[in-house]
Amino acid sequence: MNESSREHRDAFLPFDTAPLPRPLHRFGSAFPRAIAEAYCNAYTPRRGVVLDPFARPASAADAAETADRRAVARHVGLFGEWARRVLAHAPAETELRAAFTSLRERSVGGTPLEIAMRELYGSICPTCRAPVVVEAYLWERDSPVPGRKAYRCPVCGRGARTLLIEAVDDDDLRRAQRIDDGAPLRASLARRFGRSEEARAFGESVVGLYTPRNAAAVELLLQAIDETLPGGRAQAFLRLALLEPLVAGSRLNAIAGGAGPLRIEKGRVRRGTAAQHREINVWFEFERSYRDLLQHAAAAAPRDGTIGRRPALGRASAPLPDLERLVPEGADLVLFEAPTADLLGGWHEVAAALLLGESEAAIRADARATVRERVLTGVRTALLDARRSSRAGAAAVAYVPHAEAGTVAAVALAGVAAGYRLRRILYQRDALAGVGRDRSSAAALLEFDPAGALLKDQPVGDAKSIEEAMRAGVRAAVIARGEPIAGDRAAVAALEGLSESGLLPTIALTRSRGVSELELFLDHLRSALADASKSGLLRIQHAGQEAYALALPGPEQAPLDDRVEWSVYSLLSTMHDTDTRSLQRRVYALFRGSETPDRELILRCLASYGVQDESGRWSLRGADQLSARQEEHGALVGDIAHLGRRLGFKIWIGRHLQRRRELSELLTDAERRVYLPLVARGPADALGELDCVWYGRGRMVFVWKVEWTARLHPNLVTLGEAIPDAEHLFRFLVVPEERRDLIRLKFQRAPALAGVAQQRGWRLVKYAPLRAFALQEQVDLNGLEPLIGLEPPVEQAGHQLVFNW
């Protein structure tokens, strides 16, 4: 492992997430290929072995194969890994289409399956009395019959393009009563879960999730699939396509929100609580699911045979290859996505029972454990198994999507309990912004070294030492970022602090009085942060949540926002025609570990300083060339000085600007010799950093600072706090129009900075309105007020504001 690889892995990675088609979207998003490529290149040789202990469709195993590695796919559960094998060894597209045609034409009571399924959902249009096929019935909670139906009428519904919703009629109710008369189909569906008393009770609870119509439809489909190429790959493909109607066809498919995860408690499934649910057309949903799955399989790279070769014909009836449990050579890397999404929940077990005949796991499943507790036990079990199949020295890397403190801690503790050492956590607050509804947009990458962690070899850690190590980690993160940290980021810093002190195994390898190691960690974290003052930390409110900052000024460090902004500008100045991904990667390489910046900040800095061409490549905006901004800075200070003179003030120009002849000539000899602390209170060095000062009109003093970046901290805090407030002192900060959105974002991210600006009375003025005001023939002080703000009143049509200074 070379040093450049280590440096690369200490930096976050820009990545994209790709949505999966139905029914694969029930497993989550595709594993980011950029993550797989980066860690495979860092840890494994070409054609090295990568072990994925949480294999599913489009998981880390598939991403590793795309990076030209050999993947070994496993899963502590059965269904996800089976679904991946179905896609990996799918027959040719023509054979899959032939299998589906055979399925739809299979006889059910003397009628082709497709016609029989459509008759289950047949109805009459109440407007034109034309026969229609209902797409969904809408039910109220606890109602014995549906209330409305959704359908498309080819006669009165604009050529079946419009979805119509009408109340059900008596014919619909009579037709529903005749479905599955005597319930033989529902009884047959329940028997698929097993013959034992427990299995029968579980099966009946699952069948109760469906209306009689949908339960009959699912059983008819299963019977037909059972007879189509038994045991073959095409049959497995059709079974996988049935997953979507199996989930969406249940009573858990709420009108508002769709079908959620299933919960299993004490051998029974838990019913939904939605006020309304949809009874979808199972056949229509199965058709759509099959088409989407077929399109995805046809576009995916084949794995049956050598790389890049299409699967041969004649494989439709061939059985699926068995799961390879052994890794003879040993894995070079363990790479996986932590199972934090839980989009299916108990549907994993139900699908395994119905589609694979494996009902034992479903009976044992219990949803009373929280998601993060299930993550803890699942990851620990998977990594213990993975270590036995890995080479000596093989590392493990976990990708945690939608990360929050509990799930990140669960993965970290599970890895340490499995015999690894936590080396690094890379956390980004908004890596998945816009991905996933009502879920965290954060993502984390946890890297483990294969260093054995035996409790007898660890330092003795009592509560005091553990909490001191946590606070030390949080304090180090605050100093590194130069800004307060809150919530999940503080938990990540605490985990790294424990790992560096060697105390993390003390928590990971112990269990106290039935309290899990995860709850033990969270209890210690709450206690440590409650006593934050013991380590020089101060609890504050930051961006609407509790955060932690240094109680006393620490080492001089510019805020992370300002450092990231200047780095983006520097990269744009030196790199030409660069794509967004490359720029992000360079920025992440500059800010590693706990300094990882938010993606939104980087993109906002890019938009502030750069321009994109038609191909999406970035270059520095011409107006932001350093020479152009320096020239503009001097010209604007000259305009401010001229304006002050016209308004009846004496003027002073900063010493650093008086070296310019055109600016120096604006001052009289007396103004050049003035001792500034006699004009405005404050140290001479601080006042000398100002660009322009107006004074000598009554007792008023106007101080001006012109800034062409959005680095606000040096002006508002470092300089601003050095100049005391006075009754007739007015502060102005002049910024370009291009920085407006970036400044607004910085104020949102740092409410304390916005508070300083408000408390000290800083007035932000943009270049263009100030120039326009300076060019007016008649000017007075009242005309300054409409210029103030990032959205100044002078730019608002029809708005007038009069202010008396």
mmCIF file of N, CA and C in Angstrom, residues 50-149:
data_model
loop_
_atom_site.group_PDB
_atom_site.id
_atom_site.type_symbol
_atom_site.label_atom_id
_atom_site.label_comp_id
_atom_site.label_asym_id
_atom_site.label_seq_id
_atom_site.Cartn_x
_atom_site.Cartn_y
_atom_site.Cartn_z
ATOM 1 N N VAL A 50 -12.794 -9.167 -4.292
ATOM 2 C CA VAL A 50 -13.536 -8.271 -3.405
ATOM 3 C C VAL A 50 -14.734 -9.038 -2.861
ATOM 4 N N LEU A 51 -14.865 -9.066 -1.559
ATOM 5 C CA LEU A 51 -15.959 -9.790 -0.904
ATOM 6 C C LEU A 51 -17.028 -8.805 -0.453
ATOM 7 N N ASP A 52 -18.251 -9.049 -0.873
ATOM 8 C CA ASP A 52 -19.398 -8.228 -0.469
ATOM 9 C C ASP A 52 -20.299 -9.077 0.417
ATOM 10 N N PRO A 53 -20.323 -8.846 1.732
ATOM 11 C CA PRO A 53 -21.136 -9.675 2.626
ATOM 12 C C PRO A 53 -22.604 -9.272 2.679
ATOM 13 N N PHE A 54 -22.986 -8.214 1.949
ATOM 14 C CA PHE A 54 -24.388 -7.790 1.899
ATOM 15 C C PHE A 54 -24.823 -7.666 0.443
ATOM 16 N N ALA A 55 -24.632 -8.753 -0.303
ATOM 17 C CA ALA A 55 -24.913 -8.725 -1.732
ATOM 18 C C ALA A 55 -26.409 -8.631 -1.996
ATOM 19 N N ARG A 56 -26.740 -7.896 -3.006
ATOM 20 C CA ARG A 56 -28.099 -7.730 -3.515
ATOM 21 C C ARG A 56 -27.941 -7.196 -4.928
ATOM 22 N N PRO A 57 -29.021 -7.002 -5.673
ATOM 23 C CA PRO A 57 -28.868 -6.412 -7.005
ATOM 24 C C PRO A 57 -28.191 -5.047 -6.947
ATOM 25 N N ALA A 58 -27.200 -4.845 -7.822
ATOM 26 C CA ALA A 58 -26.454 -3.581 -7.934
ATOM 27 C C ALA A 58 -25.767 -3.213 -6.630
ATOM 28 N N SER A 59 -25.233 -4.196 -5.936
ATOM 29 C CA SER A 59 -24.535 -3.935 -4.675
ATOM 30 C C SER A 59 -23.051 -3.729 -4.943
ATOM 31 N N ALA A 60 -22.242 -3.733 -3.873
ATOM 32 C CA ALA A 60 -20.805 -3.499 -4.011
ATOM 33 C C ALA A 60 -20.140 -4.558 -4.882
ATOM 34 N N ALA A 61 -20.663 -5.787 -4.877
ATOM 35 C CA ALA A 61 -20.078 -6.835 -5.713
ATOM 36 C C ALA A 61 -20.167 -6.466 -7.188
ATOM 37 N N ASP A 62 -21.309 -5.950 -7.623
ATOM 38 C CA ASP A 62 -21.463 -5.546 -9.022
ATOM 39 C C ASP A 62 -20.562 -4.359 -9.354
ATOM 40 N N ALA A 63 -20.483 -3.394 -8.426
ATOM 41 C CA ALA A 63 -19.621 -2.237 -8.663
ATOM 42 C C ALA A 63 -18.158 -2.659 -8.740
ATOM 43 N N ALA A 64 -17.750 -3.641 -7.945
ATOM 44 C CA ALA A 64 -16.369 -4.122 -7.996
ATOM 45 C C ALA A 64 -16.080 -4.823 -9.317
ATOM 46 N N GLU A 65 -17.036 -5.571 -9.836
ATOM 47 C CA GLU A 65 -16.834 -6.220 -11.128
ATOM 48 C C GLU A 65 -16.712 -5.193 -12.243
ATOM 49 N N THR A 66 -17.448 -4.095 -12.124
ATOM 50 C CA THR A 66 -17.307 -3.019 -13.101
ATOM 51 C C THR A 66 -15.900 -2.436 -13.055
ATOM 52 N N ALA A 67 -15.264 -2.451 -11.876
ATOM 53 C CA ALA A 67 -13.893 -1.957 -11.718
ATOM 54 C C ALA A 67 -12.858 -3.031 -12.050
ATOM 55 N N ASP A 68 -13.272 -4.093 -12.747
ATOM 56 C CA ASP A 68 -12.371 -5.158 -13.194
ATOM 57 C C ASP A 68 -11.771 -5.924 -12.019
ATOM 58 N N ARG A 69 -12.616 -6.235 -11.041
ATOM 59 C CA ARG A 69 -12.212 -7.093 -9.932
ATOM 60 C C ARG A 69 -13.123 -8.316 -9.918
ATOM 61 N N ARG A 70 -12.672 -9.361 -9.265
ATOM 62 C CA ARG A 70 -13.512 -10.544 -9.095
ATOM 63 C C ARG A 70 -14.292 -10.392 -7.796
ATOM 64 N N ALA A 71 -15.583 -10.531 -7.892
ATOM 65 C CA ALA A 71 -16.440 -10.301 -6.733
ATOM 66 C C ALA A 71 -16.967 -11.619 -6.197
ATOM 67 N N VAL A 72 -16.995 -11.718 -4.882
ATOM 68 C CA VAL A 72 -17.644 -12.831 -4.190
ATOM 69 C C VAL A 72 -18.810 -12.238 -3.418
ATOM 70 N N ALA A 73 -20.018 -12.686 -3.733
ATOM 71 C CA ALA A 73 -21.232 -12.093 -3.167
ATOM 72 C C ALA A 73 -21.841 -13.031 -2.134
ATOM 73 N N ARG A 74 -22.115 -12.475 -0.964
ATOM 74 C CA ARG A 74 -22.792 -13.219 0.096
ATOM 75 C C ARG A 74 -23.837 -12.324 0.731
ATOM 76 N N HIS A 75 -24.647 -12.922 1.574
ATOM 77 C CA HIS A 75 -25.599 -12.133 2.363
ATOM 78 C C HIS A 75 -26.015 -12.973 3.550
ATOM 79 N N VAL A 76 -26.117 -12.303 4.705
ATOM 80 C CA VAL A 76 -26.561 -13.027 5.896
ATOM 81 C C VAL A 76 -27.997 -13.500 5.725
ATOM 82 N N GLY A 77 -28.776 -12.799 4.908
ATOM 83 C CA GLY A 77 -30.102 -13.254 4.524
ATOM 84 C C GLY A 77 -30.016 -13.973 3.193
ATOM 85 N N LEU A 78 -31.133 -14.467 2.704
ATOM 86 C CA LEU A 78 -31.121 -15.285 1.494
ATOM 87 C C LEU A 78 -31.646 -14.542 0.284
ATOM 88 N N PHE A 79 -32.694 -13.750 0.457
ATOM 89 C CA PHE A 79 -33.429 -13.256 -0.697
ATOM 90 C C PHE A 79 -32.614 -12.263 -1.528
ATOM 91 N N GLY A 80 -31.912 -11.318 -0.883
ATOM 92 C CA GLY A 80 -31.163 -10.318 -1.636
ATOM 93 C C GLY A 80 -30.084 -10.932 -2.497
ATOM 94 N N GLU A 81 -29.350 -11.903 -1.953
ATOM 95 C CA GLU A 81 -28.286 -12.541 -2.720
ATOM 96 C C GLU A 81 -28.869 -13.383 -3.849
ATOM 97 N N TRP A 82 -30.017 -14.032 -3.598
ATOM 98 C CA TRP A 82 -30.681 -14.794 -4.661
ATOM 99 C C TRP A 82 -31.094 -13.870 -5.800
ATOM 100 N N ALA A 83 -31.649 -12.698 -5.473
ATOM 101 C CA ALA A 83 -32.064 -11.754 -6.513
ATOM 102 C C ALA A 83 -30.874 -11.319 -7.358
ATOM 103 N N ARG A 84 -29.718 -11.118 -6.740
ATOM 104 C CA ARG A 84 -28.536 -10.743 -7.518
ATOM 105 C C ARG A 84 -28.127 -11.866 -8.457
ATOM 106 N N ARG A 85 -28.168 -13.114 -7.978
ATOM 107 C CA ARG A 85 -27.800 -14.239 -8.847
ATOM 108 C C ARG A 85 -28.763 -14.378 -10.014
ATOM 109 N N VAL A 86 -30.048 -14.085 -9.767
ATOM 110 C CA VAL A 86 -31.030 -14.160 -10.855
ATOM 111 C C VAL A 86 -30.644 -13.223 -11.986
ATOM 112 N N LEU A 87 -30.247 -12.002 -11.644
ATOM 113 C CA LEU A 87 -29.864 -11.033 -12.669
ATOM 114 C C LEU A 87 -28.504 -11.355 -13.266
ATOM 115 N N ALA A 88 -27.569 -11.811 -12.428
ATOM 116 C CA ALA A 88 -26.222 -12.089 -12.920
ATOM 117 C C ALA A 88 -26.210 -13.239 -13.921
ATOM 118 N N HIS A 89 -27.131 -14.182 -13.778
ATOM 119 C CA HIS A 89 -27.149 -15.359 -14.647
ATOM 120 C C HIS A 89 -28.445 -15.438 -15.453
ATOM 121 N N ALA A 90 -29.016 -14.284 -15.771
ATOM 122 C CA ALA A 90 -30.271 -14.263 -16.528
ATOM 123 C C ALA A 90 -30.051 -14.800 -17.939
ATOM 124 N N PRO A 91 -31.028 -15.509 -18.498
ATOM 125 C CA PRO A 91 -30.916 -15.996 -19.879
ATOM 126 C C PRO A 91 -30.965 -14.839 -20.877
ATOM 127 N N ALA A 92 -30.857 -15.175 -22.137
ATOM 128 C CA ALA A 92 -30.929 -14.166 -23.188
ATOM 129 C C ALA A 92 -32.320 -13.527 -23.204
ATOM 130 N N GLU A 93 -32.398 -12.308 -23.730
ATOM 131 C CA GLU A 93 -33.659 -11.563 -23.739
ATOM 132 C C GLU A 93 -34.749 -12.308 -24.499
ATOM 133 N N THR A 94 -34.382 -12.942 -25.621
ATOM 134 C CA THR A 94 -35.396 -13.661 -26.404
ATOM 135 C C THR A 94 -36.000 -14.806 -25.601
ATOM 136 N N GLU A 95 -35.189 -15.480 -24.802
ATOM 137 C CA GLU A 95 -35.709 -16.582 -23.996
ATOM 138 C C GLU A 95 -36.600 -16.073 -22.868
ATOM 139 N N LEU A 96 -36.256 -14.926 -22.302
ATOM 140 C CA LEU A 96 -37.101 -14.360 -21.254
ATOM 141 C C LEU A 96 -38.444 -13.932 -21.821
ATOM 142 N N ARG A 97 -38.442 -13.368 -23.014
ATOM 143 C CA ARG A 97 -39.713 -12.984 -23.638
ATOM 144 C C ARG A 97 -40.552 -14.215 -23.962
ATOM 145 N N ALA A 98 -39.897 -15.268 -24.408
ATOM 146 C CA ALA A 98 -40.628 -16.502 -24.702
ATOM 147 C C ALA A 98 -41.227 -17.097 -23.430
ATOM 148 N N ALA A 99 -40.483 -17.027 -22.325
ATOM 149 C CA ALA A 99 -40.997 -17.549 -21.058
ATOM 150 C C ALA A 99 -42.208 -16.752 -20.598
ATOM 151 N N PHE A 100 -42.178 -15.430 -20.781
ATOM 152 C CA PHE A 100 -43.319 -14.611 -20.362
ATOM 153 C C PHE A 100 -44.538 -14.895 -21.239
ATOM 154 N N THR A 101 -44.308 -15.090 -22.534
ATOM 155 C CA THR A 101 -45.422 -15.432 -23.425
ATOM 156 C C THR A 101 -46.040 -16.763 -23.021
ATOM 157 N N SER A 102 -45.190 -17.724 -22.690
ATOM 158 C CA SER A 102 -45.695 -19.021 -22.232
ATOM 159 C C SER A 102 -46.502 -18.872 -20.951
ATOM 160 N N LEU A 103 -46.055 -17.990 -20.068
ATOM 161 C CA LEU A 103 -46.765 -17.775 -18.805
ATOM 162 C C LEU A 103 -48.139 -17.170 -19.047
ATOM 163 N N ARG A 104 -48.233 -16.153 -19.863
ATOM 164 C CA ARG A 104 -49.507 -15.463 -20.039
ATOM 165 C C ARG A 104 -50.518 -16.324 -20.786
ATOM 166 N N GLU A 105 -50.032 -17.320 -21.550
ATOM 167 C CA GLU A 105 -50.939 -18.197 -22.297
ATOM 168 C C GLU A 105 -51.265 -19.480 -21.541
ATOM 169 N N ARG A 106 -50.671 -19.663 -20.375
ATOM 170 C CA ARG A 106 -50.912 -20.890 -19.612
ATOM 171 C C ARG A 106 -52.375 -20.955 -19.178
ATOM 172 N N SER A 107 -52.961 -22.135 -19.270
ATOM 173 C CA SER A 107 -54.391 -22.298 -19.013
ATOM 174 C C SER A 107 -54.688 -22.307 -17.516
ATOM 175 N N VAL A 108 -55.708 -21.534 -17.134
ATOM 176 C CA VAL A 108 -56.222 -21.512 -15.766
ATOM 177 C C VAL A 108 -57.721 -21.790 -15.852
ATOM 178 N N GLY A 109 -58.115 -23.047 -15.547
ATOM 179 C CA GLY A 109 -59.524 -23.407 -15.652
ATOM 180 C C GLY A 109 -60.050 -23.287 -17.072
ATOM 181 N N GLY A 110 -59.197 -23.601 -18.054
ATOM 182 C CA GLY A 110 -59.604 -23.524 -19.447
ATOM 183 C C GLY A 110 -59.487 -22.140 -20.054
ATOM 184 N N THR A 111 -58.980 -21.169 -19.305
ATOM 185 C CA THR A 111 -58.834 -19.789 -19.784
ATOM 186 C C THR A 111 -57.372 -19.388 -19.690
ATOM 187 N N PRO A 112 -56.827 -18.692 -20.707
ATOM 188 C CA PRO A 112 -55.447 -18.210 -20.592
ATOM 189 C C PRO A 112 -55.270 -17.345 -19.350
ATOM 190 N N LEU A 113 -54.093 -17.446 -18.748
ATOM 191 C CA LEU A 113 -53.832 -16.745 -17.489
ATOM 192 C C LEU A 113 -54.106 -15.246 -17.606
ATOM 193 N N GLU A 114 -53.654 -14.610 -18.677
ATOM 194 C CA GLU A 114 -53.821 -13.161 -18.790
ATOM 195 C C GLU A 114 -55.295 -12.782 -18.779
ATOM 196 N N ILE A 115 -56.118 -13.549 -19.500
ATOM 197 C CA ILE A 115 -57.550 -13.237 -19.539
ATOM 198 C C ILE A 115 -58.180 -13.483 -18.171
ATOM 199 N N ALA A 116 -57.780 -14.577 -17.518
ATOM 200 C CA ALA A 116 -58.323 -14.870 -16.188
ATOM 201 C C ALA A 116 -57.955 -13.767 -15.193
ATOM 202 N N MET A 117 -56.733 -13.264 -15.286
ATOM 203 C CA MET A 117 -56.306 -12.203 -14.375
ATOM 204 C C MET A 117 -57.063 -10.909 -14.656
ATOM 205 N N ARG A 118 -57.280 -10.607 -15.922
ATOM 206 C CA ARG A 118 -58.018 -9.387 -16.254
ATOM 207 C C ARG A 118 -59.471 -9.475 -15.795
ATOM 208 N N GLU A 119 -60.041 -10.680 -15.864
ATOM 209 C CA GLU A 119 -61.426 -10.844 -15.414
ATOM 210 C C GLU A 119 -61.561 -10.602 -13.914
ATOM 211 N N LEU A 120 -60.500 -10.885 -13.158
ATOM 212 C CA LEU A 120 -60.544 -10.612 -11.720
ATOM 213 C C LEU A 120 -60.803 -9.135 -11.437
ATOM 214 N N TYR A 121 -60.305 -8.279 -12.334
ATOM 215 C CA TYR A 121 -60.412 -6.831 -12.127
ATOM 216 C C TYR A 121 -61.357 -6.193 -13.147
ATOM 217 N N GLY A 122 -62.212 -6.991 -13.749
ATOM 218 C CA GLY A 122 -63.146 -6.469 -14.737
ATOM 219 C C GLY A 122 -64.249 -5.631 -14.108
ATOM 220 N N SER A 123 -64.748 -4.651 -14.862
ATOM 221 C CA SER A 123 -65.820 -3.785 -14.386
ATOM 222 C C SER A 123 -66.504 -3.150 -15.593
ATOM 223 N N ILE A 124 -67.442 -2.241 -15.304
ATOM 224 C CA ILE A 124 -68.199 -1.523 -16.335
ATOM 225 C C ILE A 124 -68.043 -0.030 -16.101
ATOM 226 N N CYS A 125 -67.773 0.709 -17.167
ATOM 227 C CA CYS A 125 -67.694 2.164 -17.049
ATOM 228 C C CYS A 125 -69.089 2.710 -16.753
ATOM 229 N N PRO A 126 -69.289 3.438 -15.658
ATOM 230 C CA PRO A 126 -70.635 3.931 -15.327
ATOM 231 C C PRO A 126 -71.137 5.001 -16.291
ATOM 232 N N THR A 127 -70.253 5.570 -17.103
ATOM 233 C CA THR A 127 -70.665 6.635 -18.027
ATOM 234 C C THR A 127 -71.188 6.071 -19.334
ATOM 235 N N CYS A 128 -70.401 5.164 -19.958
ATOM 236 C CA CYS A 128 -70.788 4.653 -21.278
ATOM 237 C C CYS A 128 -71.111 3.167 -21.263
ATOM 238 N N ARG A 129 -71.004 2.517 -20.106
ATOM 239 C CA ARG A 129 -71.296 1.093 -19.925
ATOM 240 C C ARG A 129 -70.360 0.192 -20.721
ATOM 241 N N ALA A 130 -69.184 0.693 -21.117
ATOM 242 C CA ALA A 130 -68.202 -0.131 -21.818
ATOM 243 C C ALA A 130 -67.433 -0.973 -20.806
ATOM 244 N N PRO A 131 -67.033 -2.196 -21.183
ATOM 245 C CA PRO A 131 -66.241 -3.014 -20.258
ATOM 246 C C PRO A 131 -64.841 -2.417 -20.080
ATOM 247 N N VAL A 132 -64.356 -2.405 -18.840
ATOM 248 C CA VAL A 132 -63.029 -1.861 -18.527
ATOM 249 C C VAL A 132 -62.327 -2.809 -17.564
ATOM 250 N N VAL A 133 -61.016 -2.621 -17.446
ATOM 251 C CA VAL A 133 -60.217 -3.353 -16.461
ATOM 252 C C VAL A 133 -59.741 -2.343 -15.429
ATOM 253 N N VAL A 134 -60.106 -2.564 -14.182
ATOM 254 C CA VAL A 134 -59.774 -1.620 -13.112
ATOM 255 C C VAL A 134 -58.281 -1.711 -12.790
ATOM 256 N N GLU A 135 -57.643 -0.551 -12.658
ATOM 257 C CA GLU A 135 -56.222 -0.508 -12.299
ATOM 258 C C GLU A 135 -56.021 -0.537 -10.787
ATOM 259 N N ALA A 136 -56.977 0.013 -10.043
ATOM 260 C CA ALA A 136 -56.849 0.001 -8.584
ATOM 261 C C ALA A 136 -58.202 0.273 -7.956
ATOM 262 N N TYR A 137 -58.475 -0.403 -6.852
ATOM 263 C CA TYR A 137 -59.630 -0.088 -6.009
ATOM 264 C C TYR A 137 -59.119 0.667 -4.783
ATOM 265 N N LEU A 138 -59.874 1.646 -4.339
ATOM 266 C CA LEU A 138 -59.486 2.473 -3.203
ATOM 267 C C LEU A 138 -60.345 2.100 -2.001
ATOM 268 N N TRP A 139 -59.697 1.785 -0.897
ATOM 269 C CA TRP A 139 -60.367 1.301 0.302
ATOM 270 C C TRP A 139 -60.178 2.284 1.449
ATOM 271 N N GLU A 140 -61.214 2.404 2.267
ATOM 272 C CA GLU A 140 -61.093 3.089 3.550
ATOM 273 C C GLU A 140 -60.691 2.061 4.604
ATOM 274 N N ARG A 141 -59.977 2.514 5.611
ATOM 275 C CA ARG A 141 -59.517 1.601 6.663
ATOM 276 C C ARG A 141 -60.708 0.931 7.350
ATOM 277 N N ASP A 142 -60.610 -0.390 7.539
ATOM 278 C CA ASP A 142 -61.610 -1.218 8.223
ATOM 279 C C ASP A 142 -62.917 -1.336 7.451
ATOM 280 N N SER A 143 -62.962 -0.852 6.215
ATOM 281 C CA SER A 143 -64.177 -1.016 5.412
ATOM 282 C C SER A 143 -64.204 -2.429 4.829
ATOM 283 N N PRO A 144 -65.382 -3.097 4.800
ATOM 284 C CA PRO A 144 -65.440 -4.460 4.250
ATOM 285 C C PRO A 144 -65.406 -4.495 2.729
ATOM 286 N N VAL A 145 -65.652 -3.364 2.073
ATOM 287 C CA VAL A 145 -65.674 -3.312 0.608
ATOM 288 C C VAL A 145 -64.948 -2.048 0.148
ATOM 289 N N PRO A 146 -64.434 -2.039 -1.102
ATOM 290 C CA PRO A 146 -63.808 -0.815 -1.618
ATOM 291 C C PRO A 146 -64.849 0.266 -1.861
ATOM 292 N N GLY A 147 -64.400 1.521 -1.883
ATOM 293 C CA GLY A 147 -65.323 2.630 -2.095
ATOM 294 C C GLY A 147 -65.270 3.197 -3.497
ATOM 295 N N ARG A 148 -64.083 3.202 -4.129
ATOM 296 C CA ARG A 148 -63.933 3.782 -5.464
ATOM 297 C C ARG A 148 -63.037 2.893 -6.316
ATOM 298 N N LYS A 149 -63.085 3.134 -7.611
ATOM 299 C CA LYS A 149 -62.252 2.375 -8.543
ATOM 300 C C LYS A 149 -61.586 3.343 -9.515
#
